[in-house]
Short mmCIF file of C-alpha atoms and ligand atoms in Angstrom, two decimals:
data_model
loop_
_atom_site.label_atom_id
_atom_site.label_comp_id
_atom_site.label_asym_id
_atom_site.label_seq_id
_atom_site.Cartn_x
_atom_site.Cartn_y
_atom_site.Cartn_z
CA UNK A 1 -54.87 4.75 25.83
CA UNK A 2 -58.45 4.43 26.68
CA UNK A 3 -60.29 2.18 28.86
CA UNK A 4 -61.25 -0.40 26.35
CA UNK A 5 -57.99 -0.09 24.49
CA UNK A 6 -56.78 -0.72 27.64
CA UNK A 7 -58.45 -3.99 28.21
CA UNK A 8 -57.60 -4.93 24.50
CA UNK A 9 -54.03 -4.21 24.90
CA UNK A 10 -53.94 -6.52 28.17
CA UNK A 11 -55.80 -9.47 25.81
CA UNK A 12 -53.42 -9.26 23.54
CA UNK A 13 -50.37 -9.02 25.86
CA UNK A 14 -52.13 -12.47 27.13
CA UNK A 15 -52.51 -13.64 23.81
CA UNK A 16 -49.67 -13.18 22.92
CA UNK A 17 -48.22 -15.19 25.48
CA UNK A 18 -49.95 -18.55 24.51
CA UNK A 19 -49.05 -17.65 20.59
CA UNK A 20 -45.47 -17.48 21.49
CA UNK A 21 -45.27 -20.75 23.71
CA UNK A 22 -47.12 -22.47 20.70
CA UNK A 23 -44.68 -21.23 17.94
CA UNK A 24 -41.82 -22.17 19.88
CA UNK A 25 -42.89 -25.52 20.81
CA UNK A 26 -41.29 -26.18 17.13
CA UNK A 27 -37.75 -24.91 18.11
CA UNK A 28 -37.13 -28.23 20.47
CA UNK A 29 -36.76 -30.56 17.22
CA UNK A 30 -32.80 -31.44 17.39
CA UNK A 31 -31.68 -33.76 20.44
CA UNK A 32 -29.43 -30.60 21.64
CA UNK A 33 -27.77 -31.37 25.07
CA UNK A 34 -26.69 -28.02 25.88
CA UNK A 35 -26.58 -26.52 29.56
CA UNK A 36 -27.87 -22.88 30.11
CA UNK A 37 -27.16 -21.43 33.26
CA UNK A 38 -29.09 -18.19 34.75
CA UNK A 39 -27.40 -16.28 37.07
CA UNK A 40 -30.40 -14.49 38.83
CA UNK A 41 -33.52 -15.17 39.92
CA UNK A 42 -35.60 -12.38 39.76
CA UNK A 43 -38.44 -11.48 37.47
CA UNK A 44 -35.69 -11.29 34.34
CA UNK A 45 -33.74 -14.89 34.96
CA UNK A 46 -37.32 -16.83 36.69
CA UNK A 47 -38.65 -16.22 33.55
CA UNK A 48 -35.60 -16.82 31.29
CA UNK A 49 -35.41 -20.48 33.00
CA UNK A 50 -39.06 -21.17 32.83
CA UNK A 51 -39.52 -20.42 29.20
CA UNK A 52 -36.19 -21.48 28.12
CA UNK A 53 -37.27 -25.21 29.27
CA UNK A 54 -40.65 -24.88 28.07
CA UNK A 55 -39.25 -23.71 24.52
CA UNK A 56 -36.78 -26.84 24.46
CA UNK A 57 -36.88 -29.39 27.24
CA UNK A 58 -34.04 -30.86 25.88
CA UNK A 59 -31.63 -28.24 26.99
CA UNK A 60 -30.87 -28.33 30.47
CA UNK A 61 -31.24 -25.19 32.81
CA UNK A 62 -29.29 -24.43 36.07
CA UNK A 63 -30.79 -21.31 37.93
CA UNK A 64 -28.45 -19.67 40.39
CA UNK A 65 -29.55 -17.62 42.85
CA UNK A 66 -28.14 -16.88 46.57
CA UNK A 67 -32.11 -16.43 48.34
CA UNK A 68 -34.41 -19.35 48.70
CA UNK A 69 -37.23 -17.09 48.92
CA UNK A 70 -37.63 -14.20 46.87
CA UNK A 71 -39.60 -11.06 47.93
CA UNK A 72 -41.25 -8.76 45.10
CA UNK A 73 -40.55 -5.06 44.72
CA UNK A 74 -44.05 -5.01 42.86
CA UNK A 75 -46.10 -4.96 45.72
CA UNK A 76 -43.88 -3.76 48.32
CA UNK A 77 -44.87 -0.22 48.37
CA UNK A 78 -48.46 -1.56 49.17
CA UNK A 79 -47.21 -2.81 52.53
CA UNK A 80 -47.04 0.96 53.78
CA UNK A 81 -50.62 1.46 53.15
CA UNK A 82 -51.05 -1.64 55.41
CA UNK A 83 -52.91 -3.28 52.25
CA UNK A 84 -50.89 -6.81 52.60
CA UNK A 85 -47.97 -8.53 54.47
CA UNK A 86 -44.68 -9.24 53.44
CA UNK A 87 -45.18 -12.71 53.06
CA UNK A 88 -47.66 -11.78 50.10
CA UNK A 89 -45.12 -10.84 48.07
CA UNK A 90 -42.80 -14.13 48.93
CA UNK A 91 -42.07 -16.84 46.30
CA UNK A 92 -40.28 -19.75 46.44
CA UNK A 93 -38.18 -21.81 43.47
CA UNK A 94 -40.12 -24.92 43.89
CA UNK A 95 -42.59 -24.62 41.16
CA UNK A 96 -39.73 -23.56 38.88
CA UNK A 97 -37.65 -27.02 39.53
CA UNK A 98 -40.86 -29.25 40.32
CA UNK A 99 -43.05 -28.53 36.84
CA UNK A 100 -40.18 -27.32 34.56
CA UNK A 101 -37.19 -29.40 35.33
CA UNK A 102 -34.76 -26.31 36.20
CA UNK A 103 -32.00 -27.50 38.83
CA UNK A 104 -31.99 -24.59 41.32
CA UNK A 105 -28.97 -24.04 43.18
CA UNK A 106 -29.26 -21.70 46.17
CA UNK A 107 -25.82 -19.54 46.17
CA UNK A 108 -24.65 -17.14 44.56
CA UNK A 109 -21.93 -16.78 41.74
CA UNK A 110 -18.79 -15.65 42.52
CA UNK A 111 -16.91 -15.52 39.19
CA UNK A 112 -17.49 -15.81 35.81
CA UNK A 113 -14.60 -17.15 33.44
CA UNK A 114 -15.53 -15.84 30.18
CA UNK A 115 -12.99 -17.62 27.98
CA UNK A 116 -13.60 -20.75 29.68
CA UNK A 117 -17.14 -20.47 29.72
CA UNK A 118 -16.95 -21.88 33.18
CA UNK A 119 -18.42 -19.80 36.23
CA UNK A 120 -17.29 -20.55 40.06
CA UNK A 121 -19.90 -20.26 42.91
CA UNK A 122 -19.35 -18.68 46.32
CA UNK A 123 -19.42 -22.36 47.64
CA UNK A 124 -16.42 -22.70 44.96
CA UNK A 125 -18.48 -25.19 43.02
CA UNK A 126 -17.69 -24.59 38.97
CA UNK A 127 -19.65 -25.01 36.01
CA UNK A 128 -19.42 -25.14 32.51
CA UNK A 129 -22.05 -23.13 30.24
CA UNK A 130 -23.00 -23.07 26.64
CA UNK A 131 -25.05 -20.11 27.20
CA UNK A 132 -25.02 -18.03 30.45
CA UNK A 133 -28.53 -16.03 30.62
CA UNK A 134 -26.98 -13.04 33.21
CA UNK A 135 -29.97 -11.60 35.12
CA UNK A 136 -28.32 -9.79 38.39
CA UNK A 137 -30.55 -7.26 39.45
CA UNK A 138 -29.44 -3.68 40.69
CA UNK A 139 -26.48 -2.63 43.28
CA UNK A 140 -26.53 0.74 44.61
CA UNK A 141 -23.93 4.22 43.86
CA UNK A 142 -22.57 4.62 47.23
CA UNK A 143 -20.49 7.47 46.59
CA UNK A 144 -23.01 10.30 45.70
CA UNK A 145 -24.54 11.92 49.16
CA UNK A 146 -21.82 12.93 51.52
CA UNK A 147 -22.50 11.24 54.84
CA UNK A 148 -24.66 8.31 53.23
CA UNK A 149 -23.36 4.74 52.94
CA UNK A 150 -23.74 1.00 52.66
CA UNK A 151 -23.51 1.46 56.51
CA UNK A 152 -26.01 4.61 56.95
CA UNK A 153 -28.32 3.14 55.12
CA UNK A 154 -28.97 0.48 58.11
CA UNK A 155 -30.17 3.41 59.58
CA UNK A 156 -32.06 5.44 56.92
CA UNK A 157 -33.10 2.28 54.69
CA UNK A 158 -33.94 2.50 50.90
CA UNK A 159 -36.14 -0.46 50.73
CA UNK A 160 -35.44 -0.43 46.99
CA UNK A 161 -34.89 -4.17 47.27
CA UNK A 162 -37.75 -5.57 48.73
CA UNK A 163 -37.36 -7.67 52.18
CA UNK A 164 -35.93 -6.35 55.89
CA UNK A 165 -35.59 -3.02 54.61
CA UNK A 166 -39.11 -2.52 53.33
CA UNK A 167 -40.37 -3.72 57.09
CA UNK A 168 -37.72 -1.19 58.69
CA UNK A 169 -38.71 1.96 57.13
CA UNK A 170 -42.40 1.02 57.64
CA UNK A 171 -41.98 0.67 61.24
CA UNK A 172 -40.09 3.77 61.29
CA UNK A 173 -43.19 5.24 59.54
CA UNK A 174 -45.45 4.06 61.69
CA UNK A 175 -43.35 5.34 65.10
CA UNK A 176 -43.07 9.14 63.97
CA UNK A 177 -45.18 11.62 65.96
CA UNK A 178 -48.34 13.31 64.57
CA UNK A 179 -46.85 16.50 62.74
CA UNK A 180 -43.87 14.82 62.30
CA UNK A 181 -42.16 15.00 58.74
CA UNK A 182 -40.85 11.94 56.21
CA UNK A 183 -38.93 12.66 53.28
CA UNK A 184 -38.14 10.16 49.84
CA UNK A 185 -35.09 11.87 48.19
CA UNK A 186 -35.20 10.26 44.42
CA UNK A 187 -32.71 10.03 42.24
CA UNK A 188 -31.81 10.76 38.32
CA UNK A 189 -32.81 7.84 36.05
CA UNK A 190 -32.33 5.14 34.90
CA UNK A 191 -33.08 3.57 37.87
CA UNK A 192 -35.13 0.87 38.64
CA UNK A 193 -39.47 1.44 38.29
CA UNK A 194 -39.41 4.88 37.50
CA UNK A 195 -43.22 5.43 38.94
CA UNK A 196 -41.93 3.93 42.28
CA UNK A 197 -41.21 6.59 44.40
CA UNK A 198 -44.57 8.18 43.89
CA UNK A 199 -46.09 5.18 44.26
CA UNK A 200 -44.14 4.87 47.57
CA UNK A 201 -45.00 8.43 48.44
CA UNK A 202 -49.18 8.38 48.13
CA UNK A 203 -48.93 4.95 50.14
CA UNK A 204 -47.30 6.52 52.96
CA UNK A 205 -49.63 9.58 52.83
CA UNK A 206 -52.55 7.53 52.81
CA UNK A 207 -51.63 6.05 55.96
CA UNK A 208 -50.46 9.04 57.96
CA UNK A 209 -53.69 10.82 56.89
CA UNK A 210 -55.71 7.98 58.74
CA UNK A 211 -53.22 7.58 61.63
CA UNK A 212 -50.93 10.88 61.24
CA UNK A 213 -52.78 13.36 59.39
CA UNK A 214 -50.98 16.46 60.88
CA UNK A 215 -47.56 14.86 59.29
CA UNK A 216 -46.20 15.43 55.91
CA UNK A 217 -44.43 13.89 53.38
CA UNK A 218 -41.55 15.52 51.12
CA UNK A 219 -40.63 14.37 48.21
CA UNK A 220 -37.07 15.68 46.84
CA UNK A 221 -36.06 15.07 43.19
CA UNK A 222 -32.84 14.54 41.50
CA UNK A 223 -35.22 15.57 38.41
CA UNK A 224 -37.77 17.97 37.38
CA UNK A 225 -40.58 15.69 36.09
CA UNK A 226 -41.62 12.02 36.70
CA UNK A 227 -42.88 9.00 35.29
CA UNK A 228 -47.40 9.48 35.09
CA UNK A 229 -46.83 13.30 37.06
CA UNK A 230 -49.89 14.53 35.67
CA UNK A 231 -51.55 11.54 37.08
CA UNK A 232 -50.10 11.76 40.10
CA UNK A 233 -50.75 14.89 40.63
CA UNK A 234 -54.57 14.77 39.81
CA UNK A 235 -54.88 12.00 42.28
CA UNK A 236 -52.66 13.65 45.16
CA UNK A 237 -54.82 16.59 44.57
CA UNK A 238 -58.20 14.20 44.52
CA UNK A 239 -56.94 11.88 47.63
CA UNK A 240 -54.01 13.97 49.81
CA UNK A 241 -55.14 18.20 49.13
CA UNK A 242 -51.99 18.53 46.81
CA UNK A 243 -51.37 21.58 45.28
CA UNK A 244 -52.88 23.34 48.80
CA UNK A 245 -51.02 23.98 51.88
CA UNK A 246 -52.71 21.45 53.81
CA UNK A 247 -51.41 18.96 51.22
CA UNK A 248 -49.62 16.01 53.32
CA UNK A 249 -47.67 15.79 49.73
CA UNK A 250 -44.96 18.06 48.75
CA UNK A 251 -42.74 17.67 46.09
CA UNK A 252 -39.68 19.57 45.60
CA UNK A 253 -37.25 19.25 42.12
CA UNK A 254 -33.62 19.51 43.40
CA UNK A 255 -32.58 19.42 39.68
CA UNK A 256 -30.79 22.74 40.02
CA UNK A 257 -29.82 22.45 44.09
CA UNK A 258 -28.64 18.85 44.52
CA UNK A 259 -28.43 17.32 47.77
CA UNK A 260 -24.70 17.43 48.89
CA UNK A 261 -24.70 16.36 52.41
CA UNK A 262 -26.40 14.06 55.08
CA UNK A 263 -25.64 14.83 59.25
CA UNK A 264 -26.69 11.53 60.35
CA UNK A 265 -27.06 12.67 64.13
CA UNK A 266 -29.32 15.67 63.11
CA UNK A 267 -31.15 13.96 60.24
CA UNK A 268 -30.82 17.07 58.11
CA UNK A 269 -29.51 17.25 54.54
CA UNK A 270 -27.90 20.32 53.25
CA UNK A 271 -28.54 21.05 49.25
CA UNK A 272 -25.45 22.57 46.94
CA UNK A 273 -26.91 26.11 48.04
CA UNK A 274 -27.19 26.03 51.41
CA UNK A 275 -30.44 24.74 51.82
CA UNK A 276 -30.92 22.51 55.18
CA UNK A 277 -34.23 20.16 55.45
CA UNK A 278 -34.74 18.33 58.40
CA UNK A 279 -37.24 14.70 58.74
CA UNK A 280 -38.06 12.37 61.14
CA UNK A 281 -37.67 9.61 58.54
CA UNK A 282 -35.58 9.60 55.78
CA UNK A 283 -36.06 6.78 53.06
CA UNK A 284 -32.86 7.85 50.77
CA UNK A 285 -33.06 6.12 47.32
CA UNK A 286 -29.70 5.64 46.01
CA UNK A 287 -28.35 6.08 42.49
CA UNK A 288 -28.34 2.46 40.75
CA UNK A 289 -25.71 0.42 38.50
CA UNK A 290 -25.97 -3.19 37.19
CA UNK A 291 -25.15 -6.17 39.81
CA UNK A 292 -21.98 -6.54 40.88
CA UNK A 293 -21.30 -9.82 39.18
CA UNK A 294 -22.10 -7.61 35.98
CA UNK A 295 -19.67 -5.05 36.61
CA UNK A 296 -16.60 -7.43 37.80
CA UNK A 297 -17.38 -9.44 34.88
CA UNK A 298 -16.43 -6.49 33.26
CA UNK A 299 -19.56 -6.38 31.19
CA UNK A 300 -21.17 -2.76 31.85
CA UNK A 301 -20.10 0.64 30.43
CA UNK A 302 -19.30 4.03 31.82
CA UNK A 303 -22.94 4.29 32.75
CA UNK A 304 -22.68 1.45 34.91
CA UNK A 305 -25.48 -0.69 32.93
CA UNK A 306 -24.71 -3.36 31.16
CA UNK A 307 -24.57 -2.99 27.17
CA UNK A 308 -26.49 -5.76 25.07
CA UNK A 309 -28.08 -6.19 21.44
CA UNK A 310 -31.39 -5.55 21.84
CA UNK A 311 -32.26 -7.51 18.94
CA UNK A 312 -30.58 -11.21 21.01
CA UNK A 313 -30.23 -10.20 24.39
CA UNK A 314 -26.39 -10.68 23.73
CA UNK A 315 -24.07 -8.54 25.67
CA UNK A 316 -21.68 -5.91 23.94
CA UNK A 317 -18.59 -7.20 25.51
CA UNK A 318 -19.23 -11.06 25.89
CA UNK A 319 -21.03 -12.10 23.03
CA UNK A 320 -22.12 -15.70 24.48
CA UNK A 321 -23.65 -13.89 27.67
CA UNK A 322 -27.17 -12.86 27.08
CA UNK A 323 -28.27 -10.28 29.69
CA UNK A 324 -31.61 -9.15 30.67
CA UNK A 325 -33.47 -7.14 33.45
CA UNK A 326 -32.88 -4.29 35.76
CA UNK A 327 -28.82 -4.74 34.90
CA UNK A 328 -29.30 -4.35 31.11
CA UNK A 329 -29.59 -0.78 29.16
CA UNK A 330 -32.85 -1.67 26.83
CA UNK A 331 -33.49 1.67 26.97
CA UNK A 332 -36.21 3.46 26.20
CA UNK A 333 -37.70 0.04 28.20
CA UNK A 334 -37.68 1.30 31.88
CA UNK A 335 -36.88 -1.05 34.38
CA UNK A 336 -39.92 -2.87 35.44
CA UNK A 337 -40.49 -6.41 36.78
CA UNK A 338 -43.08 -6.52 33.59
CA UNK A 339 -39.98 -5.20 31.26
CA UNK A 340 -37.60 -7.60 32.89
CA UNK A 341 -40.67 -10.60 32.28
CA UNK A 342 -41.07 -9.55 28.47
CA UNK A 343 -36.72 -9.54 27.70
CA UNK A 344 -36.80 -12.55 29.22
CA UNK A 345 -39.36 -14.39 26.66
CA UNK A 346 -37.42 -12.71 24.24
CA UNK A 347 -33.97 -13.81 25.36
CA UNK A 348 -35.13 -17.35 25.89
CA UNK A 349 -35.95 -17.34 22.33
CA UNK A 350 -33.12 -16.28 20.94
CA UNK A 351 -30.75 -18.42 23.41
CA UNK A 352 -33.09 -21.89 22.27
CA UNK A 353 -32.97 -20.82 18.47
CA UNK A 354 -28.84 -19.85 18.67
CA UNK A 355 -28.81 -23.25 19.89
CA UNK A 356 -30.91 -25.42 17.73
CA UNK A 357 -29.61 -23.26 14.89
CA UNK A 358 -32.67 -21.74 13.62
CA UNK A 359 -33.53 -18.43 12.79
CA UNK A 360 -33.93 -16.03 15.43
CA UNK A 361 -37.13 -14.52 16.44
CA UNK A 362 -38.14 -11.15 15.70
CA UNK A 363 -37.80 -9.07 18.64
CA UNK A 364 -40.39 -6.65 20.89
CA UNK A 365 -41.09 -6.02 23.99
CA UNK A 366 -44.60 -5.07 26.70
CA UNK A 367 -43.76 -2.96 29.66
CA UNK A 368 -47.36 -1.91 31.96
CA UNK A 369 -46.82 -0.40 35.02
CA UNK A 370 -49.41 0.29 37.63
CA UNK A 371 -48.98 2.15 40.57
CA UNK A 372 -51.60 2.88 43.17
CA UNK A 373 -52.46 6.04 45.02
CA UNK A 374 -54.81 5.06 47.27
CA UNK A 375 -56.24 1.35 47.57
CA UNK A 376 -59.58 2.73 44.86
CA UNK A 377 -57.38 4.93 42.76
CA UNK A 378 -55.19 3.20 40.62
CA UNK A 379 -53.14 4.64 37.19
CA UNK A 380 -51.32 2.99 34.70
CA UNK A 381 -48.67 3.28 31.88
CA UNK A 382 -48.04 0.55 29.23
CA UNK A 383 -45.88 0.56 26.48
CA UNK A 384 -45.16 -1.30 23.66
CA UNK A 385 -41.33 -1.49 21.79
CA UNK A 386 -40.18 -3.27 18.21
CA UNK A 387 -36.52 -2.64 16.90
CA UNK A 388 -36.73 -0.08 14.22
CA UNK A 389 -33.85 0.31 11.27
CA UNK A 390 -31.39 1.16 13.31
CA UNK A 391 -31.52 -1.94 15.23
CA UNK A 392 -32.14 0.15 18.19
CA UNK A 393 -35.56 0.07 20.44
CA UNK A 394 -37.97 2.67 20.05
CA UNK A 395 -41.68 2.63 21.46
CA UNK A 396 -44.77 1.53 18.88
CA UNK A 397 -46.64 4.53 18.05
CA UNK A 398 -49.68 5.05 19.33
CA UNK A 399 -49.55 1.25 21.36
CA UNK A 400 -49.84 1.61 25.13
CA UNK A 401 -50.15 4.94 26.44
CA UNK A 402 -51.41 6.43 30.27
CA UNK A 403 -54.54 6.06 31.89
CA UNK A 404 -57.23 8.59 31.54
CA UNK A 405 -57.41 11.61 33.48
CA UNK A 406 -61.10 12.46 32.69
CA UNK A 407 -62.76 9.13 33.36
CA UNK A 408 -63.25 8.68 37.20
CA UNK A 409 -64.71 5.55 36.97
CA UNK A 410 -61.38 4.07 35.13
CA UNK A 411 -59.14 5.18 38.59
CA UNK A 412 -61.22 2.30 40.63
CA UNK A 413 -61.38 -0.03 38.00
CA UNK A 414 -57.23 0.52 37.43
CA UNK A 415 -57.00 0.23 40.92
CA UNK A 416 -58.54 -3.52 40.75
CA UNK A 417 -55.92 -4.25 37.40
CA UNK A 418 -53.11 -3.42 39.59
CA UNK A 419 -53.87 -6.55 41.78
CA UNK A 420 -54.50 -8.92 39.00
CA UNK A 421 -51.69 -7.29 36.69
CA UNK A 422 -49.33 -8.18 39.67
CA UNK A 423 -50.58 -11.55 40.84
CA UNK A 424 -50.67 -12.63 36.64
CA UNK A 425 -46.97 -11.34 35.81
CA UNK A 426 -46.21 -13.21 39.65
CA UNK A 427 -47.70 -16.75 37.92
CA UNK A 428 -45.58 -16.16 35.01
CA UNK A 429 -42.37 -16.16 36.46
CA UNK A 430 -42.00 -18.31 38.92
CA UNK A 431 -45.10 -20.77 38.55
P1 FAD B 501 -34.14 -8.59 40.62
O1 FAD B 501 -35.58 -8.76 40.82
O2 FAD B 501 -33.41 -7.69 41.54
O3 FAD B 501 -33.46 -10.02 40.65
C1 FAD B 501 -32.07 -10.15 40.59
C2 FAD B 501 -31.70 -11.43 41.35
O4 FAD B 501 -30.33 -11.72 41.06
C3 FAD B 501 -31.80 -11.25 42.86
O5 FAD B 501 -32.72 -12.19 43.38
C4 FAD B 501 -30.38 -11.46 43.36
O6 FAD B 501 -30.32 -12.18 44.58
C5 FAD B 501 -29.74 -12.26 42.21
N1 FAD B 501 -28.28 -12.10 42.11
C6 FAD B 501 -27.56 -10.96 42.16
N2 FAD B 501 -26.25 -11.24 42.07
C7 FAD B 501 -26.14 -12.59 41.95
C8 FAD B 501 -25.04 -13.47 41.84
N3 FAD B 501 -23.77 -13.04 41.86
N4 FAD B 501 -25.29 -14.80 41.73
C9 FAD B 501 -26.57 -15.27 41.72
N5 FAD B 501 -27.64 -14.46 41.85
C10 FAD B 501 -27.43 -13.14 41.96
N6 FAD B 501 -41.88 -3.36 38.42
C11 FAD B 501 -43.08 -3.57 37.82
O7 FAD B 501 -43.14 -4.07 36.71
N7 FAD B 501 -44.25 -3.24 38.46
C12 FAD B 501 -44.27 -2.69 39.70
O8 FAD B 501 -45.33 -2.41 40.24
C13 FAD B 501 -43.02 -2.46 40.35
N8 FAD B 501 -43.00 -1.93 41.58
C14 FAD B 501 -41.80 -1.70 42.19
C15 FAD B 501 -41.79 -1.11 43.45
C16 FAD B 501 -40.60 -0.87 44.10
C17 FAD B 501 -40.59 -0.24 45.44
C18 FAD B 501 -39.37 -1.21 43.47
C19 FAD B 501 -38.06 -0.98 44.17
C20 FAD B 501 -39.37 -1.81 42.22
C21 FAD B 501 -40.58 -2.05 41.57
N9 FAD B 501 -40.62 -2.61 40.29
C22 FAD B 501 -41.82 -2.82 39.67
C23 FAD B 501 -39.35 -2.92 39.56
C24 FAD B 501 -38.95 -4.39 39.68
O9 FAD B 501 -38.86 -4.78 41.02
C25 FAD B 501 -37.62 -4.64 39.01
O10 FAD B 501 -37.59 -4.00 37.77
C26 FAD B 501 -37.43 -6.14 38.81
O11 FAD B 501 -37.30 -6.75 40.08
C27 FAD B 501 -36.21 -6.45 37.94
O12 FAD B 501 -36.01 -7.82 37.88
P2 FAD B 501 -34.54 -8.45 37.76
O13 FAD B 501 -34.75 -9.91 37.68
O14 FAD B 501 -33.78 -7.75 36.72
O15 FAD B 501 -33.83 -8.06 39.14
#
């Protein structure tokens, strides 16, 4: 996509949000006194309960979630390049109950009793649903590095849910010597925001070449490409000497020599061959599954997502739980804050027309997803799904698209649309 289609595209994706709200204005016509309840709130079930009550103020939304403050994963990798603070990318729930009416209640849900339609909160408080809008987030694969656990990773932290974590691993960071080595070890997808582990990786190297520039930074791969490489690449090889062997970047595909093995007192991990690599810092990113709620709930498959009908948001398995975000497969949607923001318009559509009896909406979704590599060299991919025939989702033709690689005025320029892509998609959920 080029610049200006770029700037079109984000219009539209704008305009199309007021066009929806004033279409669906229409669906709150019957005096309906049903109770939705969102378990989740994240990007996906924030924006499910806004738009929900702002589709049909008639119904009346409970949002359940355990944090009173939430902290973005957009964002977070920024903190390593010392471009913000944490409490930048903190939101509370008040705007959510004050303007739109949503109860919040701060704990988390500890059952879900499908045939009852009831669900039972840690505090053991139970509620009855008409709908239940599921929107759990990610839990991590514990069982796929030898030597790495819930426990090790206190030590070696993943930060792949925003909050202490992220602050941990950028201390540790910050306290390795000059020369010293980090590594990010990535996994297979799906997992959640495909681009953020190279997003992770150039924020780290730009700070270690200002305060650590003999240091370097490995990157090892589950996979043999990436989400935006090429783009990466260009601006590792622009910003960081990629592609040299003074590069502080190095990335290494594992595809065919998985990691088997971590010796926590060493720091070294040992590869299915043999191979040993030693770091000062080591920010392991575990495989991913749906939420835990999801999977006792008995509502994911053998790939540990959750299934759902694209087309209403409606799980496989449960067909009055509607499930959206990280935990769902919408596949080929990644997982993105901006994906999780766009199912969620969706699925509040369908939920307030299943209840008012009206037609349901036809479905597609947005996904952009901007990553920066330094703080003036930004890249971007968007994307663009409908159903097709099948009733599965497949990506418009020739809508969205990556930035361009030959335009170097475009990098700063994307750079400055990664702030206000962030702080926009931040309004819409949760204000
Ligand atoms: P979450 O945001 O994880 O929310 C799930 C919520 O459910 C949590 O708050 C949790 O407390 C709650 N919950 C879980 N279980 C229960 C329960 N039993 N009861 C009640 N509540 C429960 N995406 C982008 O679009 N752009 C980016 O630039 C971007 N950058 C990223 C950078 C990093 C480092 C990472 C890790 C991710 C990034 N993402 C980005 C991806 C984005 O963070 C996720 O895709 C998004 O948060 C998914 O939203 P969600 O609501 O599905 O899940």
């Amino acid at each position: 996509m080029d610049f200006r289609s770029r700037r079109r595209f984000l219009q539209l994706t704008g305009i199309a949000g007021a066009g929806f709200l004033n279409g669906c204005r229409l669906l709150s016509k019957n005096n309906i006194n049903a109770q939705v309840v969102v378990v989740g709130g994240g990007f996906a079930g924030a924006t499910a309960a806004k738009y929900i009550r702002l589709l049909d103020a008639n119904i009346k939304v409970i949002l359940i979630e355990p944090k009173a403050q939430y902290i973005t994963c957009p964002g977070s990798n920024w903190l390593f390049a010392d471009l913000l603070k944490i409490e930048n990318l903190t939101v509370n729930y008040q705007a959510l109950s004050q303007q739109y009416g949503i109860t919040v209640i701060c704990d988390a849900v500890a059952r879900i009793d499908c045939e009852q339609k009831r669900l039972l909160l840690e505090n053991q408080q139970s509620l009855a649903y008409d709908r239940l809008v599921l929107a759990p987030g990610i839990d991590f694969r514990w069982d796929t590095l030898e030597g790495y656990d819930q426990a090790t990773a206190q030590v070696f932290p993943h930060a792949w849910q925003a909050g202490p974590q992220t602050l941990q691993l950028q201390q540790q960071m910050q306290a390795m010597r000059n020369g010293d080595v980090a590594l990010i070890c990535v996994p297979a997808e799906p997992y959640r925001c495909p681009p953020g582990p190279y997003e992770r990786a150039s924020m780290m190297a730009y700070w270690l070449q200002q305060h650590k520039p003999k240091s370097k930074l490995l990157i090892l791969d589950a996979k043999t490409g990436f989400s935006k490489q090429k783009l990466f690449e260009a601006g590792w090889a622009k910003s960081f000497g990629y592609g040299t062997s003074n590069s502080i970047i190095e990335w290494h595909s594992l595809a065919d020599n998985p990691l088997q093995h971590l010796d926590v007192k060493t720091k070294t991990l040992s590869t299915y061959f043999g191979d040993k690599i030693q770091a000062q810092v080591l920010n392991i990113i575990p495989p991913q599954q749906a939420g835990s709620i999801a999977r006792q709930t008995g509502l994911t498959d053998a790939s540990g997502w959750c299934p759902v009908n694209p087309l209403t948001s409606q799980s496989r398995i449960q067909e009055h739980i509607h499930i959206i975000g990280d935990a769902a497969n919408y596949a080929p949607i990644p997982k993105s804050a901006f994906a999780a923001n766009s199912e969620a318009k969706t699925c509040a559509m369908t939920v307030v027309s299943l209840l008012n009896q009206q037609p349901l909406p036809d479905a597609h979704w947005l996904n952009t997803c901007y990553s920066l590599i330094t703080p003036q060299y930004g890249i971007s991919v968007a994307g663009v799904y409908k159903l097709n025939a099948e009733h599965t989702i497949e990506a418009v033709k020739g809508a969205g698209g990556l930035s361009s690689l030959k335009d170097p005025e475009s990098s700063r320029l994307e750079a400055a649309y990664a702030q206000s892509v962030y702080q926009t998609l931040l309004k819409d959920s949760f204000s």
